XYZ file of C-alpha atoms in Angstrom:
679
model
C 0.016 0.110 0.092
C 1.179 3.226 -0.798
C 2.006 6.126 1.808
C -0.822 8.458 2.243
C 1.532 11.255 2.315
C 2.186 11.334 -1.558
C -2.113 12.143 -1.656
C -1.959 14.487 1.285
C 0.996 16.506 -0.057
C 0.742 16.662 -3.531
C 2.863 18.275 -6.399
C 0.247 17.431 -8.888
C -3.678 17.119 -8.864
C -6.455 15.505 -11.227
C -10.195 16.873 -11.032
C -12.164 14.256 -12.854
C -15.455 15.580 -13.570
C -17.245 18.501 -14.790
C -19.862 19.674 -12.846
C -20.273 22.314 -10.225
C -18.435 20.680 -7.573
C -15.499 19.666 -9.865
C -15.205 23.065 -11.231
C -15.047 24.242 -7.511
C -12.116 22.099 -6.670
C -10.221 23.715 -9.939
C -11.113 27.164 -8.531
C -10.150 26.222 -4.936
C -6.828 25.008 -5.790
C -5.848 28.516 -8.038
C -7.564 30.118 -5.188
C -4.991 28.790 -2.384
C -2.137 29.087 -4.144
C -1.925 25.646 -5.431
C 1.990 25.702 -7.134
C 1.785 22.850 -8.686
C -0.480 21.676 -11.986
C -4.144 21.345 -11.764
C -5.783 18.910 -14.590
C -9.185 19.003 -15.598
C -10.628 15.827 -17.094
C -13.837 15.660 -19.016
C -14.726 13.688 -21.893
C -16.683 16.406 -23.749
C -15.496 19.630 -22.111
C -12.653 21.600 -23.683
C -11.969 23.396 -20.276
C -13.153 23.182 -16.644
C -12.955 26.458 -14.988
C -11.251 28.223 -17.030
C -8.465 25.446 -17.406
C -7.738 23.163 -20.308
C -9.561 19.633 -20.016
C -8.376 16.227 -21.071
C -10.431 13.752 -22.511
C -9.807 10.844 -19.956
C -7.163 10.111 -17.352
C -4.949 8.105 -19.719
C -4.507 11.455 -21.412
C -2.989 13.113 -18.598
C 0.689 14.471 -18.784
C 1.513 11.908 -15.963
C 0.427 10.350 -13.176
C -0.767 12.877 -10.791
C -0.181 12.747 -6.877
C -3.785 13.062 -6.147
C -6.793 12.849 -7.851
C -10.671 14.045 -6.754
C -13.013 11.836 -8.499
C -16.538 13.802 -8.872
C -18.376 11.484 -11.106
C -21.035 8.848 -10.027
C -20.471 6.022 -8.155
C -20.206 3.421 -11.038
C -18.277 5.652 -12.916
C -15.724 5.956 -9.897
C -14.672 2.570 -10.047
C -13.097 2.909 -13.744
C -11.696 6.188 -12.885
C -9.986 4.953 -9.785
C -8.918 1.454 -11.615
C -7.154 3.573 -14.324
C -5.417 5.838 -11.863
C -4.341 3.387 -10.076
C -2.884 1.231 -13.284
C -0.930 4.993 -14.072
C 0.408 4.954 -10.784
C -1.310 7.967 -9.245
C -0.561 8.694 -5.762
C -4.306 8.621 -4.192
C -8.089 9.890 -5.239
C -10.673 11.671 -3.044
C -13.835 9.485 -3.575
C -16.421 12.077 -3.269
C -19.704 10.151 -4.714
C -22.172 8.433 -1.960
C -24.480 5.564 -2.494
C -21.999 2.738 -1.167
C -21.999 1.385 2.172
C -23.875 3.926 3.953
C -26.819 3.627 1.708
C -27.174 -0.143 1.698
C -30.406 -0.001 2.753
C -31.629 2.246 -0.033
C -29.426 0.704 -2.702
C -29.022 -2.535 -1.734
C -25.572 -2.873 -3.611
C -23.857 0.159 -1.983
C -21.546 -2.553 0.155
C -20.800 -4.509 -3.282
C -20.148 -1.414 -5.261
C -17.769 -0.215 -2.061
C -15.821 -3.664 -2.375
C -15.418 -3.034 -6.099
C -14.000 0.334 -4.967
C -11.203 -0.544 -3.187
C -10.367 -3.774 -5.552
C -9.798 -1.217 -8.198
C -7.832 1.493 -6.155
C -5.295 -1.545 -5.577
C -2.250 -0.491 -3.934
C -3.315 3.414 -4.626
C -4.734 5.179 -1.743
C -8.415 6.588 -1.092
C -10.088 9.081 0.963
C -13.926 7.576 1.192
C -15.968 7.209 -0.572
C -18.802 9.642 0.414
C -16.651 12.501 1.714
C -15.584 15.952 0.867
C -11.705 15.639 0.676
C -9.425 17.206 2.164
C -7.399 20.663 2.717
C -3.673 20.938 3.069
C -3.024 24.617 4.314
C 0.679 23.908 4.348
C 1.361 23.886 1.111
C -1.809 25.033 -0.213
C -4.002 21.880 -1.772
C -7.818 22.329 -1.931
C -9.051 18.535 -2.861
C -12.487 20.352 -1.769
C -15.803 20.786 -3.575
C -17.251 23.451 -1.997
C -16.150 27.258 -0.118
C -13.846 27.417 2.902
C -13.416 29.812 5.153
C -9.539 28.591 5.940
C -6.267 30.557 4.992
C -2.491 29.366 4.283
C -0.710 28.932 7.568
C 3.062 27.864 8.322
C 2.305 25.782 11.302
C -1.015 24.854 12.818
C -3.429 22.331 13.851
C -4.795 18.920 11.973
C -8.447 17.892 12.185
C -10.089 14.854 10.804
C -13.296 14.167 10.670
C -16.273 11.545 9.879
C -18.276 14.633 8.906
C -17.933 16.745 5.863
C -20.556 19.344 6.979
C -18.851 19.433 10.305
C -15.582 19.793 8.637
C -17.078 22.512 6.389
C -18.335 24.312 9.531
C -14.719 24.268 11.415
C -13.233 26.252 8.800
C -15.486 29.273 9.061
C -14.412 29.702 12.782
C -13.188 33.021 13.343
C -11.655 32.280 16.689
C -7.697 32.927 15.329
C -7.148 29.065 15.295
C -4.654 28.131 12.629
C -5.667 25.048 10.436
C -2.926 22.891 9.106
C -5.127 20.233 7.466
C -9.125 19.841 7.592
C -9.376 15.863 6.190
C -12.937 14.361 5.749
C -12.701 10.431 5.905
C -15.884 9.548 4.806
C -17.071 5.725 4.654
C -13.166 4.763 5.431
C -13.461 1.892 2.810
C -9.596 1.933 2.864
C -7.779 4.564 4.793
C -9.065 4.320 8.277
C -9.040 7.249 10.773
C -6.268 6.647 12.577
C -4.069 5.527 9.574
C -5.035 9.297 7.928
C -4.357 11.083 11.498
C -1.215 9.253 12.253
C 0.067 10.057 8.651
C -0.542 13.958 9.839
C 0.898 13.513 12.563
C 4.212 12.525 11.015
C 4.018 16.355 9.865
C 6.626 18.496 11.724
C 4.395 21.532 10.840
C 1.538 19.910 12.879
C 1.639 20.826 16.214
C -1.923 19.453 17.759
C -4.854 17.252 16.410
C -8.474 17.238 16.772
C -10.606 14.300 15.565
C -14.251 13.873 15.446
C -15.337 10.600 15.720
C -18.616 8.796 15.383
C -16.919 5.201 16.494
C -13.372 4.403 17.323
C -13.110 1.490 14.595
C -10.358 -0.466 14.298
C -9.618 -0.445 18.266
C -6.004 -1.582 17.956
C -5.300 1.023 15.335
C -6.669 3.616 17.310
C -4.358 2.878 19.667
C -1.328 2.792 17.758
C -2.129 5.858 16.484
C -2.274 7.576 20.055
C 0.640 5.815 21.285
C 2.538 7.471 18.141
C 0.749 11.038 19.247
C 2.269 10.464 22.475
C 5.965 9.478 20.865
C 5.566 12.877 18.693
C 4.825 14.906 21.677
C 1.756 16.210 19.973
C -1.804 16.449 21.915
C -4.726 14.831 20.459
C -8.455 16.550 21.228
C -11.524 14.225 20.570
C -15.128 14.928 20.088
C -17.139 12.035 20.286
C -20.930 11.817 18.961
C -22.899 8.559 18.217
C -23.165 5.077 20.197
C -22.250 1.638 20.316
C -25.027 -0.703 19.909
C -22.376 -3.987 20.913
C -22.355 -1.922 24.181
C -26.123 -0.783 24.892
C -27.096 -4.269 24.034
C -26.232 -5.854 27.378
C -29.326 -5.078 29.599
C -29.062 -7.734 32.197
C -27.161 -6.521 35.077
C -27.117 -2.689 36.380
C -23.548 -2.392 34.829
C -25.043 -2.633 30.873
C -27.493 -0.113 31.441
C -25.039 2.323 33.097
C -22.049 1.785 31.178
C -23.391 1.994 27.657
C -20.647 3.097 24.912
C -20.313 6.537 26.493
C -18.955 5.413 29.366
C -16.662 2.925 27.212
C -15.063 5.619 25.355
C -14.383 8.050 27.978
C -12.487 5.447 29.749
C -10.779 4.790 26.283
C -9.603 8.375 25.988
C -8.665 8.595 29.245
C -6.438 5.286 28.853
C -5.015 6.536 26.081
C -3.910 9.844 26.914
C -6.189 11.905 24.640
C -8.631 14.672 25.800
C -12.041 14.711 25.009
C -14.383 17.656 24.635
C -17.776 18.315 23.917
C -18.675 20.768 21.207
C -17.137 21.535 18.263
C -16.126 25.107 20.026
C -14.270 23.504 22.762
C -12.580 21.474 20.472
C -11.315 24.592 18.387
C -10.420 26.564 21.874
C -8.615 23.546 23.177
C -6.972 23.054 19.940
C -5.911 26.709 20.154
C -4.310 26.612 23.174
C -2.407 23.211 23.011
C -1.115 25.122 19.563
C 0.063 27.962 21.335
C 1.433 26.095 24.857
C 0.876 22.310 24.654
C -0.374 20.410 27.796
C -0.223 22.412 30.696
C 1.195 21.385 34.330
C -1.683 21.456 36.271
C -5.370 22.764 36.577
C -4.039 25.715 38.788
C -4.709 29.055 37.444
C -4.384 32.334 38.447
C -7.562 34.814 37.578
C -7.872 38.537 36.675
C -10.146 40.731 36.131
C -11.418 44.395 36.562
C -14.692 43.267 37.520
C -15.849 41.450 40.774
C -19.002 40.042 38.717
C -16.837 38.206 36.224
C -14.316 37.301 39.058
C -17.700 35.559 40.750
C -18.854 33.668 37.590
C -15.733 32.101 36.982
C -15.146 30.929 40.186
C -18.428 29.453 40.088
C -17.314 27.899 36.852
C -14.080 26.049 37.750
C -16.469 23.915 40.377
C -16.132 20.687 39.393
C -14.065 21.004 36.450
C -10.094 19.511 36.426
C -9.606 23.233 37.414
C -8.373 24.955 40.766
C -8.072 29.005 41.953
C -5.712 27.830 44.772
C -5.459 30.371 47.033
C -2.893 33.300 47.421
C 0.056 32.578 48.591
C 2.434 34.956 50.317
C 4.573 36.004 48.019
C 1.273 36.349 45.719
C 0.031 38.842 48.351
C 2.892 40.777 48.580
C 3.517 41.260 44.879
C -0.115 42.524 44.597
C -0.653 44.676 47.827
C 2.661 46.295 46.553
C 0.967 46.923 42.839
C -2.520 47.645 43.933
C -2.305 49.354 47.535
C -4.252 48.619 50.827
C -8.000 49.379 49.030
C -8.399 46.072 46.925
C -9.289 42.769 48.631
C -6.663 40.549 46.880
C -7.872 36.736 46.121
C -8.067 34.447 43.524
C -9.830 35.245 41.146
C -8.273 38.478 41.681
C -10.777 41.725 41.097
C -8.032 44.297 40.339
C -10.816 47.318 40.086
C -9.927 49.745 37.132
C -7.894 52.448 38.538
C -4.854 51.177 36.873
C -6.463 50.737 33.717
C -4.264 52.075 30.989
C -1.367 51.837 32.835
C 0.780 49.539 31.100
C 3.483 49.029 34.027
C 0.712 48.900 36.884
C -0.982 46.292 34.945
C 1.975 44.219 34.173
C 3.297 44.301 38.029
C -0.306 42.872 38.996
C -0.366 39.984 36.269
C 3.119 39.210 37.267
C 2.475 38.759 40.951
C -0.400 36.659 40.153
C 1.731 34.218 37.725
C 3.534 32.744 40.691
C 5.868 29.291 39.897
C 2.932 27.539 40.936
C 0.419 28.714 38.542
C 0.179 26.824 35.436
C -0.871 29.751 33.523
C -2.468 33.142 34.122
C -5.920 34.259 32.677
C -7.001 37.763 32.145
C -10.377 38.366 31.844
C -11.228 40.815 28.761
C -14.011 41.826 26.566
C -12.946 43.730 23.449
C -15.227 46.206 21.738
C -16.774 45.770 18.708
C -14.271 46.312 16.067
C -16.745 47.573 13.493
C -18.799 50.162 15.821
C -16.143 50.931 18.292
C -12.304 51.895 19.255
C -10.304 48.981 20.837
C -7.028 50.843 21.203
C -7.354 51.002 24.946
C -7.770 47.252 25.485
C -4.536 46.534 23.764
C -2.828 47.340 26.844
C -4.090 44.320 28.296
C -2.085 42.341 26.054
C 1.000 44.428 26.401
C 1.187 43.641 30.109
C -0.046 39.715 29.788
C 2.984 39.503 27.757
C 5.195 41.536 29.915
C 4.037 39.188 32.839
C 5.041 35.948 30.703
C 8.721 37.711 30.066
C 9.158 38.412 33.424
C 7.673 34.914 35.236
C 8.071 32.523 32.212
C 4.487 31.663 33.387
C 2.122 31.641 30.077
C -1.162 34.051 30.011
C -4.411 34.106 28.197
C -6.471 36.318 27.760
C -10.466 35.282 28.142
C -13.372 36.740 26.646
C -16.613 36.245 28.225
C -18.719 35.886 24.778
C -17.172 34.186 21.546
C -18.464 37.456 19.874
C -16.106 39.762 22.120
C -12.811 38.152 21.210
C -12.091 39.564 17.759
C -10.157 37.280 15.444
C -7.868 39.618 13.887
C -7.182 40.591 17.845
C -6.547 36.345 18.620
C -4.479 36.154 15.740
C -2.176 39.043 16.983
C -2.088 37.962 20.560
C -1.434 34.151 19.467
C 1.581 35.960 17.638
C 2.836 37.533 20.763
C 2.505 34.171 22.788
C -0.729 35.679 24.863
C -3.387 32.536 23.918
C -7.086 34.216 22.790
C -9.799 32.175 24.892
C -13.167 33.140 23.059
C -16.432 32.188 25.746
C -16.074 31.518 29.341
C -17.272 28.007 28.864
C -15.436 27.292 26.037
C -12.555 28.396 27.178
C -12.387 26.857 31.015
C -13.113 23.626 28.578
C -10.187 24.254 26.834
C -8.323 25.124 30.362
C -9.559 21.830 31.393
C -8.268 19.625 28.515
C -4.608 21.126 28.266
C -4.566 20.416 32.178
C -5.551 16.755 31.636
C -3.346 16.263 28.983
C -0.718 17.270 31.280
C -1.278 15.750 34.312
C 0.633 11.654 33.972
C 0.868 9.911 31.108
C -1.457 7.118 29.403
C -1.745 3.772 30.728
C -1.114 0.545 29.253
C -2.882 -0.615 25.826
C -6.347 -1.441 26.586
C -7.526 -5.517 26.337
C -9.210 -5.554 22.897
C -12.076 -7.637 22.392
C -11.810 -10.536 20.075
C -14.942 -12.060 18.093
C -17.974 -11.426 19.824
C -18.940 -14.952 21.848
C -21.829 -17.168 20.829
C -24.616 -19.372 22.600
C -24.412 -16.812 25.537
C -25.439 -18.637 29.064
C -25.817 -16.859 32.564
C -24.139 -18.818 35.014
C -25.960 -19.361 38.305
C -24.598 -17.081 41.394
C -23.319 -20.649 42.888
C -21.496 -21.186 39.465
C -20.253 -17.417 39.530
C -18.793 -17.344 42.771
C -16.937 -20.345 42.417
C -15.251 -18.841 39.094
C -15.117 -15.972 41.193
C -13.331 -17.478 44.252
C -10.658 -19.398 42.283
C -9.222 -16.066 41.035
C -9.236 -14.922 44.568
C -12.153 -12.832 45.111
C -13.355 -12.905 48.585
C -17.174 -14.866 48.929
C -19.094 -15.681 51.165
C -19.394 -19.358 53.075
C -22.020 -20.897 51.043
C -23.855 -23.614 50.058
C -26.172 -25.069 47.462
C -29.431 -26.971 48.360
C -32.150 -28.634 45.959
C -35.298 -28.323 48.720
C -36.142 -26.018 51.712
C -35.128 -28.816 54.167
C -31.595 -29.107 52.822
C -31.192 -25.378 52.703
C -32.069 -25.569 56.374
C -29.723 -27.918 56.979
C -27.085 -26.275 55.068
C -27.602 -22.804 56.968
C -26.871 -24.616 60.121
C -23.443 -25.390 58.834
C -22.762 -22.076 57.683
C -23.740 -20.915 60.953
C -26.276 -18.050 61.569
C -27.481 -15.632 60.725
C -27.443 -16.424 56.538
C -29.219 -15.459 53.611
C -30.971 -17.261 51.211
C -31.677 -17.064 47.540
C -33.183 -18.340 44.909
C -30.555 -19.709 42.057
C -31.546 -18.960 38.391
C -33.084 -15.276 38.833
C -30.906 -12.375 37.415
C -32.369 -9.281 39.935
C -33.315 -11.718 43.278
C -34.358 -8.342 44.807
C -37.117 -6.996 42.483
C -37.960 -11.127 42.154
C -38.730 -11.558 45.798
C -36.091 -14.152 45.521
C -33.828 -13.335 48.406
C -34.347 -13.224 52.345
C -31.582 -11.602 54.364
C -30.802 -11.779 58.044
C -32.158 -15.364 58.839
C -31.337 -16.494 62.431
C -32.902 -20.069 62.564
C -33.608 -23.433 60.313
C -37.179 -22.738 60.494
C -36.653 -19.260 59.170
C -34.575 -20.517 56.401
C -37.106 -23.511 55.213
C -40.253 -21.060 55.318
C -38.013 -18.516 53.142
C -37.138 -21.543 50.518
C -40.966 -22.512 50.752
C -41.976 -19.100 49.771
C -39.626 -18.318 46.902
C -40.601 -21.483 45.297
C -37.899 -22.915 42.749
C -35.662 -25.868 42.652
C -32.678 -24.815 43.856
C -31.004 -22.398 46.662
C -27.808 -20.621 47.698
C -27.333 -20.337 51.374
C -24.526 -18.595 52.347
C -23.077 -16.214 55.677
C -24.694 -12.836 55.848
C -21.894 -10.298 55.842
C -21.965 -7.600 58.457
C -20.617 -4.364 59.438
C -20.416 -2.873 55.887
C -18.814 0.662 55.466
C -20.277 1.000 51.718
C -21.677 -1.367 49.126
C -19.570 -1.157 45.704
C -21.069 -2.053 42.384
C -18.223 -3.781 40.460
C -18.790 -4.914 36.653
C -17.227 -5.919 33.742
C -18.581 -5.378 30.255
C -17.794 -6.326 27.266
C -17.846 -3.050 24.746
C -16.609 -3.932 20.969
C -16.054 -0.696 20.336
C -13.907 0.427 23.071
C -12.290 -2.922 25.142
C -13.796 -4.379 28.373
C -15.089 -1.793 30.079
C -14.950 -1.793 34.384
C -17.443 0.276 36.184
C -16.986 0.884 39.382
C -20.162 2.660 41.731
C -22.768 2.893 44.183
C -23.837 -0.724 44.755
C -26.929 -2.432 46.079
C -30.715 -1.560 45.406
C -30.166 1.738 44.965
C -27.387 1.294 41.827
C -29.419 3.081 38.775
C -30.944 5.492 41.390
C -27.643 7.229 42.396
C -26.141 6.647 39.133
C -22.696 7.371 40.866
C -20.325 5.306 38.676
C -16.406 5.723 37.698
C -15.339 3.798 34.256
C -11.929 2.222 33.467
C -10.750 -0.346 31.120
C -8.940 -3.427 31.708
C -6.524 -4.233 32.428
C -6.209 -1.513 35.231
C -3.671 -0.954 37.605
C -4.161 -0.307 41.529
C -3.605 3.248 41.433
C -6.081 3.675 38.960
C -8.637 1.828 40.520
C -8.161 3.923 44.174
C -8.485 7.336 41.641
C -11.570 5.841 39.760
C -13.101 4.814 43.857
C -12.104 8.305 45.052
C -14.025 9.983 41.711
C -17.237 8.620 43.361
C -19.738 10.450 45.761
C -19.497 7.862 47.950
C -15.641 8.130 48.202
C -16.386 9.823 51.835
C -18.344 6.587 53.114
C -15.075 4.966 51.979
C -12.763 7.509 54.195
C -14.771 6.849 57.336
C -17.710 9.695 57.356
C -18.750 11.410 60.662
C -17.122 9.528 62.920
C -17.860 5.692 61.295
C -15.101 3.074 60.433
C -13.150 3.288 57.236
C -13.308 0.632 54.935
C -10.295 -1.384 54.606
C -8.810 0.307 51.131
C -6.067 -2.510 50.471
C -8.775 -5.184 50.617
C -11.358 -3.449 48.513
C -8.406 -3.004 45.960
C -7.333 -6.250 45.925
C -10.938 -7.864 45.777
C -11.632 -5.362 42.421
C -8.208 -6.265 41.090
C -9.095 -10.102 41.396
C -12.437 -9.234 39.840
C -10.213 -8.097 37.063
C -8.047 -11.255 37.100
C -11.042 -13.462 36.086
C -11.961 -11.310 33.613
C -9.193 -11.657 32.009
C -8.702 -14.928 31.930
C -11.738 -15.596 30.417
C -11.627 -12.694 27.959
C -12.300 -14.835 24.792
C -15.652 -15.828 26.010
C -16.531 -12.885 28.619
C -19.820 -10.853 28.009
C -20.108 -9.329 31.236
C -19.591 -10.019 34.955
C -21.011 -7.968 37.876
C -20.912 -8.036 41.403
C -23.554 -6.217 43.439
C -22.163 -5.385 45.972
C -19.223 -6.286 46.978
C -19.165 -5.263 50.662
C -16.803 -3.109 51.883
C -15.859 -3.695 55.594
C -13.366 -2.487 58.123
C -11.342 -5.301 57.498
C -12.307 -6.769 54.364
C -14.434 -6.926 50.871
C -16.622 -9.525 50.290
C -18.625 -10.487 46.550
C -22.100 -11.015 48.608
C -23.952 -11.648 44.893
C -22.786 -12.187 41.746
C -23.665 -12.256 37.664
C -21.547 -13.684 35.068
C -22.331 -14.393 31.633
C -20.549 -16.231 29.264
C -20.256 -17.874 25.673
C -18.283 -19.728 23.479
C -15.640 -18.751 20.912
C -17.335 -18.812 17.749
């Protein structure tokens, strides 16, 4: 297979087709300043968009490095075959009606396979995509308008949505775009491979990915590893869902840890920063282009308005950001710069009486930018350039640059609204090393993303699920606990009985109090198939008679619990094996207090996930109550993971709900395991 670099950085371009779309490609290449030849191809027209046209691909002067194919789906196959035969570098397949429309066309999948076969070793983008913009070298295989301009360095964006890509080129936030690439159906070239190729360009500073589905999990992980090796941060905007993960509904885990939780755990494991909106992605990429990841989430915030300072203080809550209290050194510096009348805090309202005094502003900003602060953030909204004079505001940019020069701590200017950060001003700020962040919400999301990327490296590669098991079978709780115990998971003393009388006899051997359960029921509490705290043989036999059924599990009643923990593992074909930890027991769905990891997870990752739960204070000992045996809890969770990994080929889902954490142990008191067979 040919490298993608020849297609993405072409020296010659062919445009096959004569419609409006193809004319736009020809015109776009000239507008962007493409230095090489552009050769239109059309069997009838003598020119396209002012350039002479060739009657066929075979008539071209030489094999093009890149081609835009703007003909119908059937004709696209033959054009690809001809291009491949002459040794072309690659092609954008614009036509739709392939695999994405198989339910409408019926033959879309077959035509897409024929397309790939026709291309042979030649690289293709799509089908069903807009193509790409290379703003570094001036190549625009793009059939529409766009808002991007040539740059010397910048970020690359790869997306599964052509319309989103088009919209992102229209951003007016000052983000320098190096590449914008759409991948369409990914019939031959997948998103991870395309992204990795762009990362290899030394002029690319960061990467933004919009993904509807991860696809090839191993290739995606390899791309992330290459990004880390190159020191280039990656921002992810994820949409869509995994039907495979949502289909498992037997367990609480299946309903709580769908594909979104799996995606989040995957991105965290791979060291990628996730954002929620296109605007957040633009702001995060801008910050990362300018500075790279931040060493921490500690920010020093400065404003001339107490109202703005209060809003930011509220908005920082719940994020991976912090406005740390001022140190004595910061207080001394601020007091010297501001005098006795200003209340000192972080965020700081430095009032307006130093407005217009560059030296005074610089002293204030310098005092805030202490070594422990990852970045200083000055809140500033610029007046409308079409109606107002913004020259008096530019002094704040000067003061930010002065403070960074004095301290080495970077500074950003954050506007409350995107509209109050004019594009020309944002570009000028970037050129001076001051980061322009447009909009409170988007700017804080960008700071949070950069802080997450800067705190710790990615973990080991996730365990990639193999083919989905067939013939699924739900193990009885007794079978499940035997399997868990074999891998070191603590379980209660227990015995299986086939009659109520036998259950009573087993309970005597176990010692009271006991729990009795009817086997073969997934959600026993809801079905009335569990009885707790039975204190004698008669009550055990009576409970068994009420439950009915043909098999019973009598077991030790675990007492002294500090907290009940859900431990679930779900096979998510899109993202790996998802480990969910959360508040357990009968209120699991009501509380929806969970944290998700991917297998394998080490002890520090498990500890950190437990600390993210809202019930974490219970584990540490709440209001004088005893704390859980943390080491025993983590060891038990690790043993559950060991069990899952040992049966990874056949495991569909595994859940313990609850794992009871006590002051001296952690015990799995309920277990649900579904296994299948290898296909």
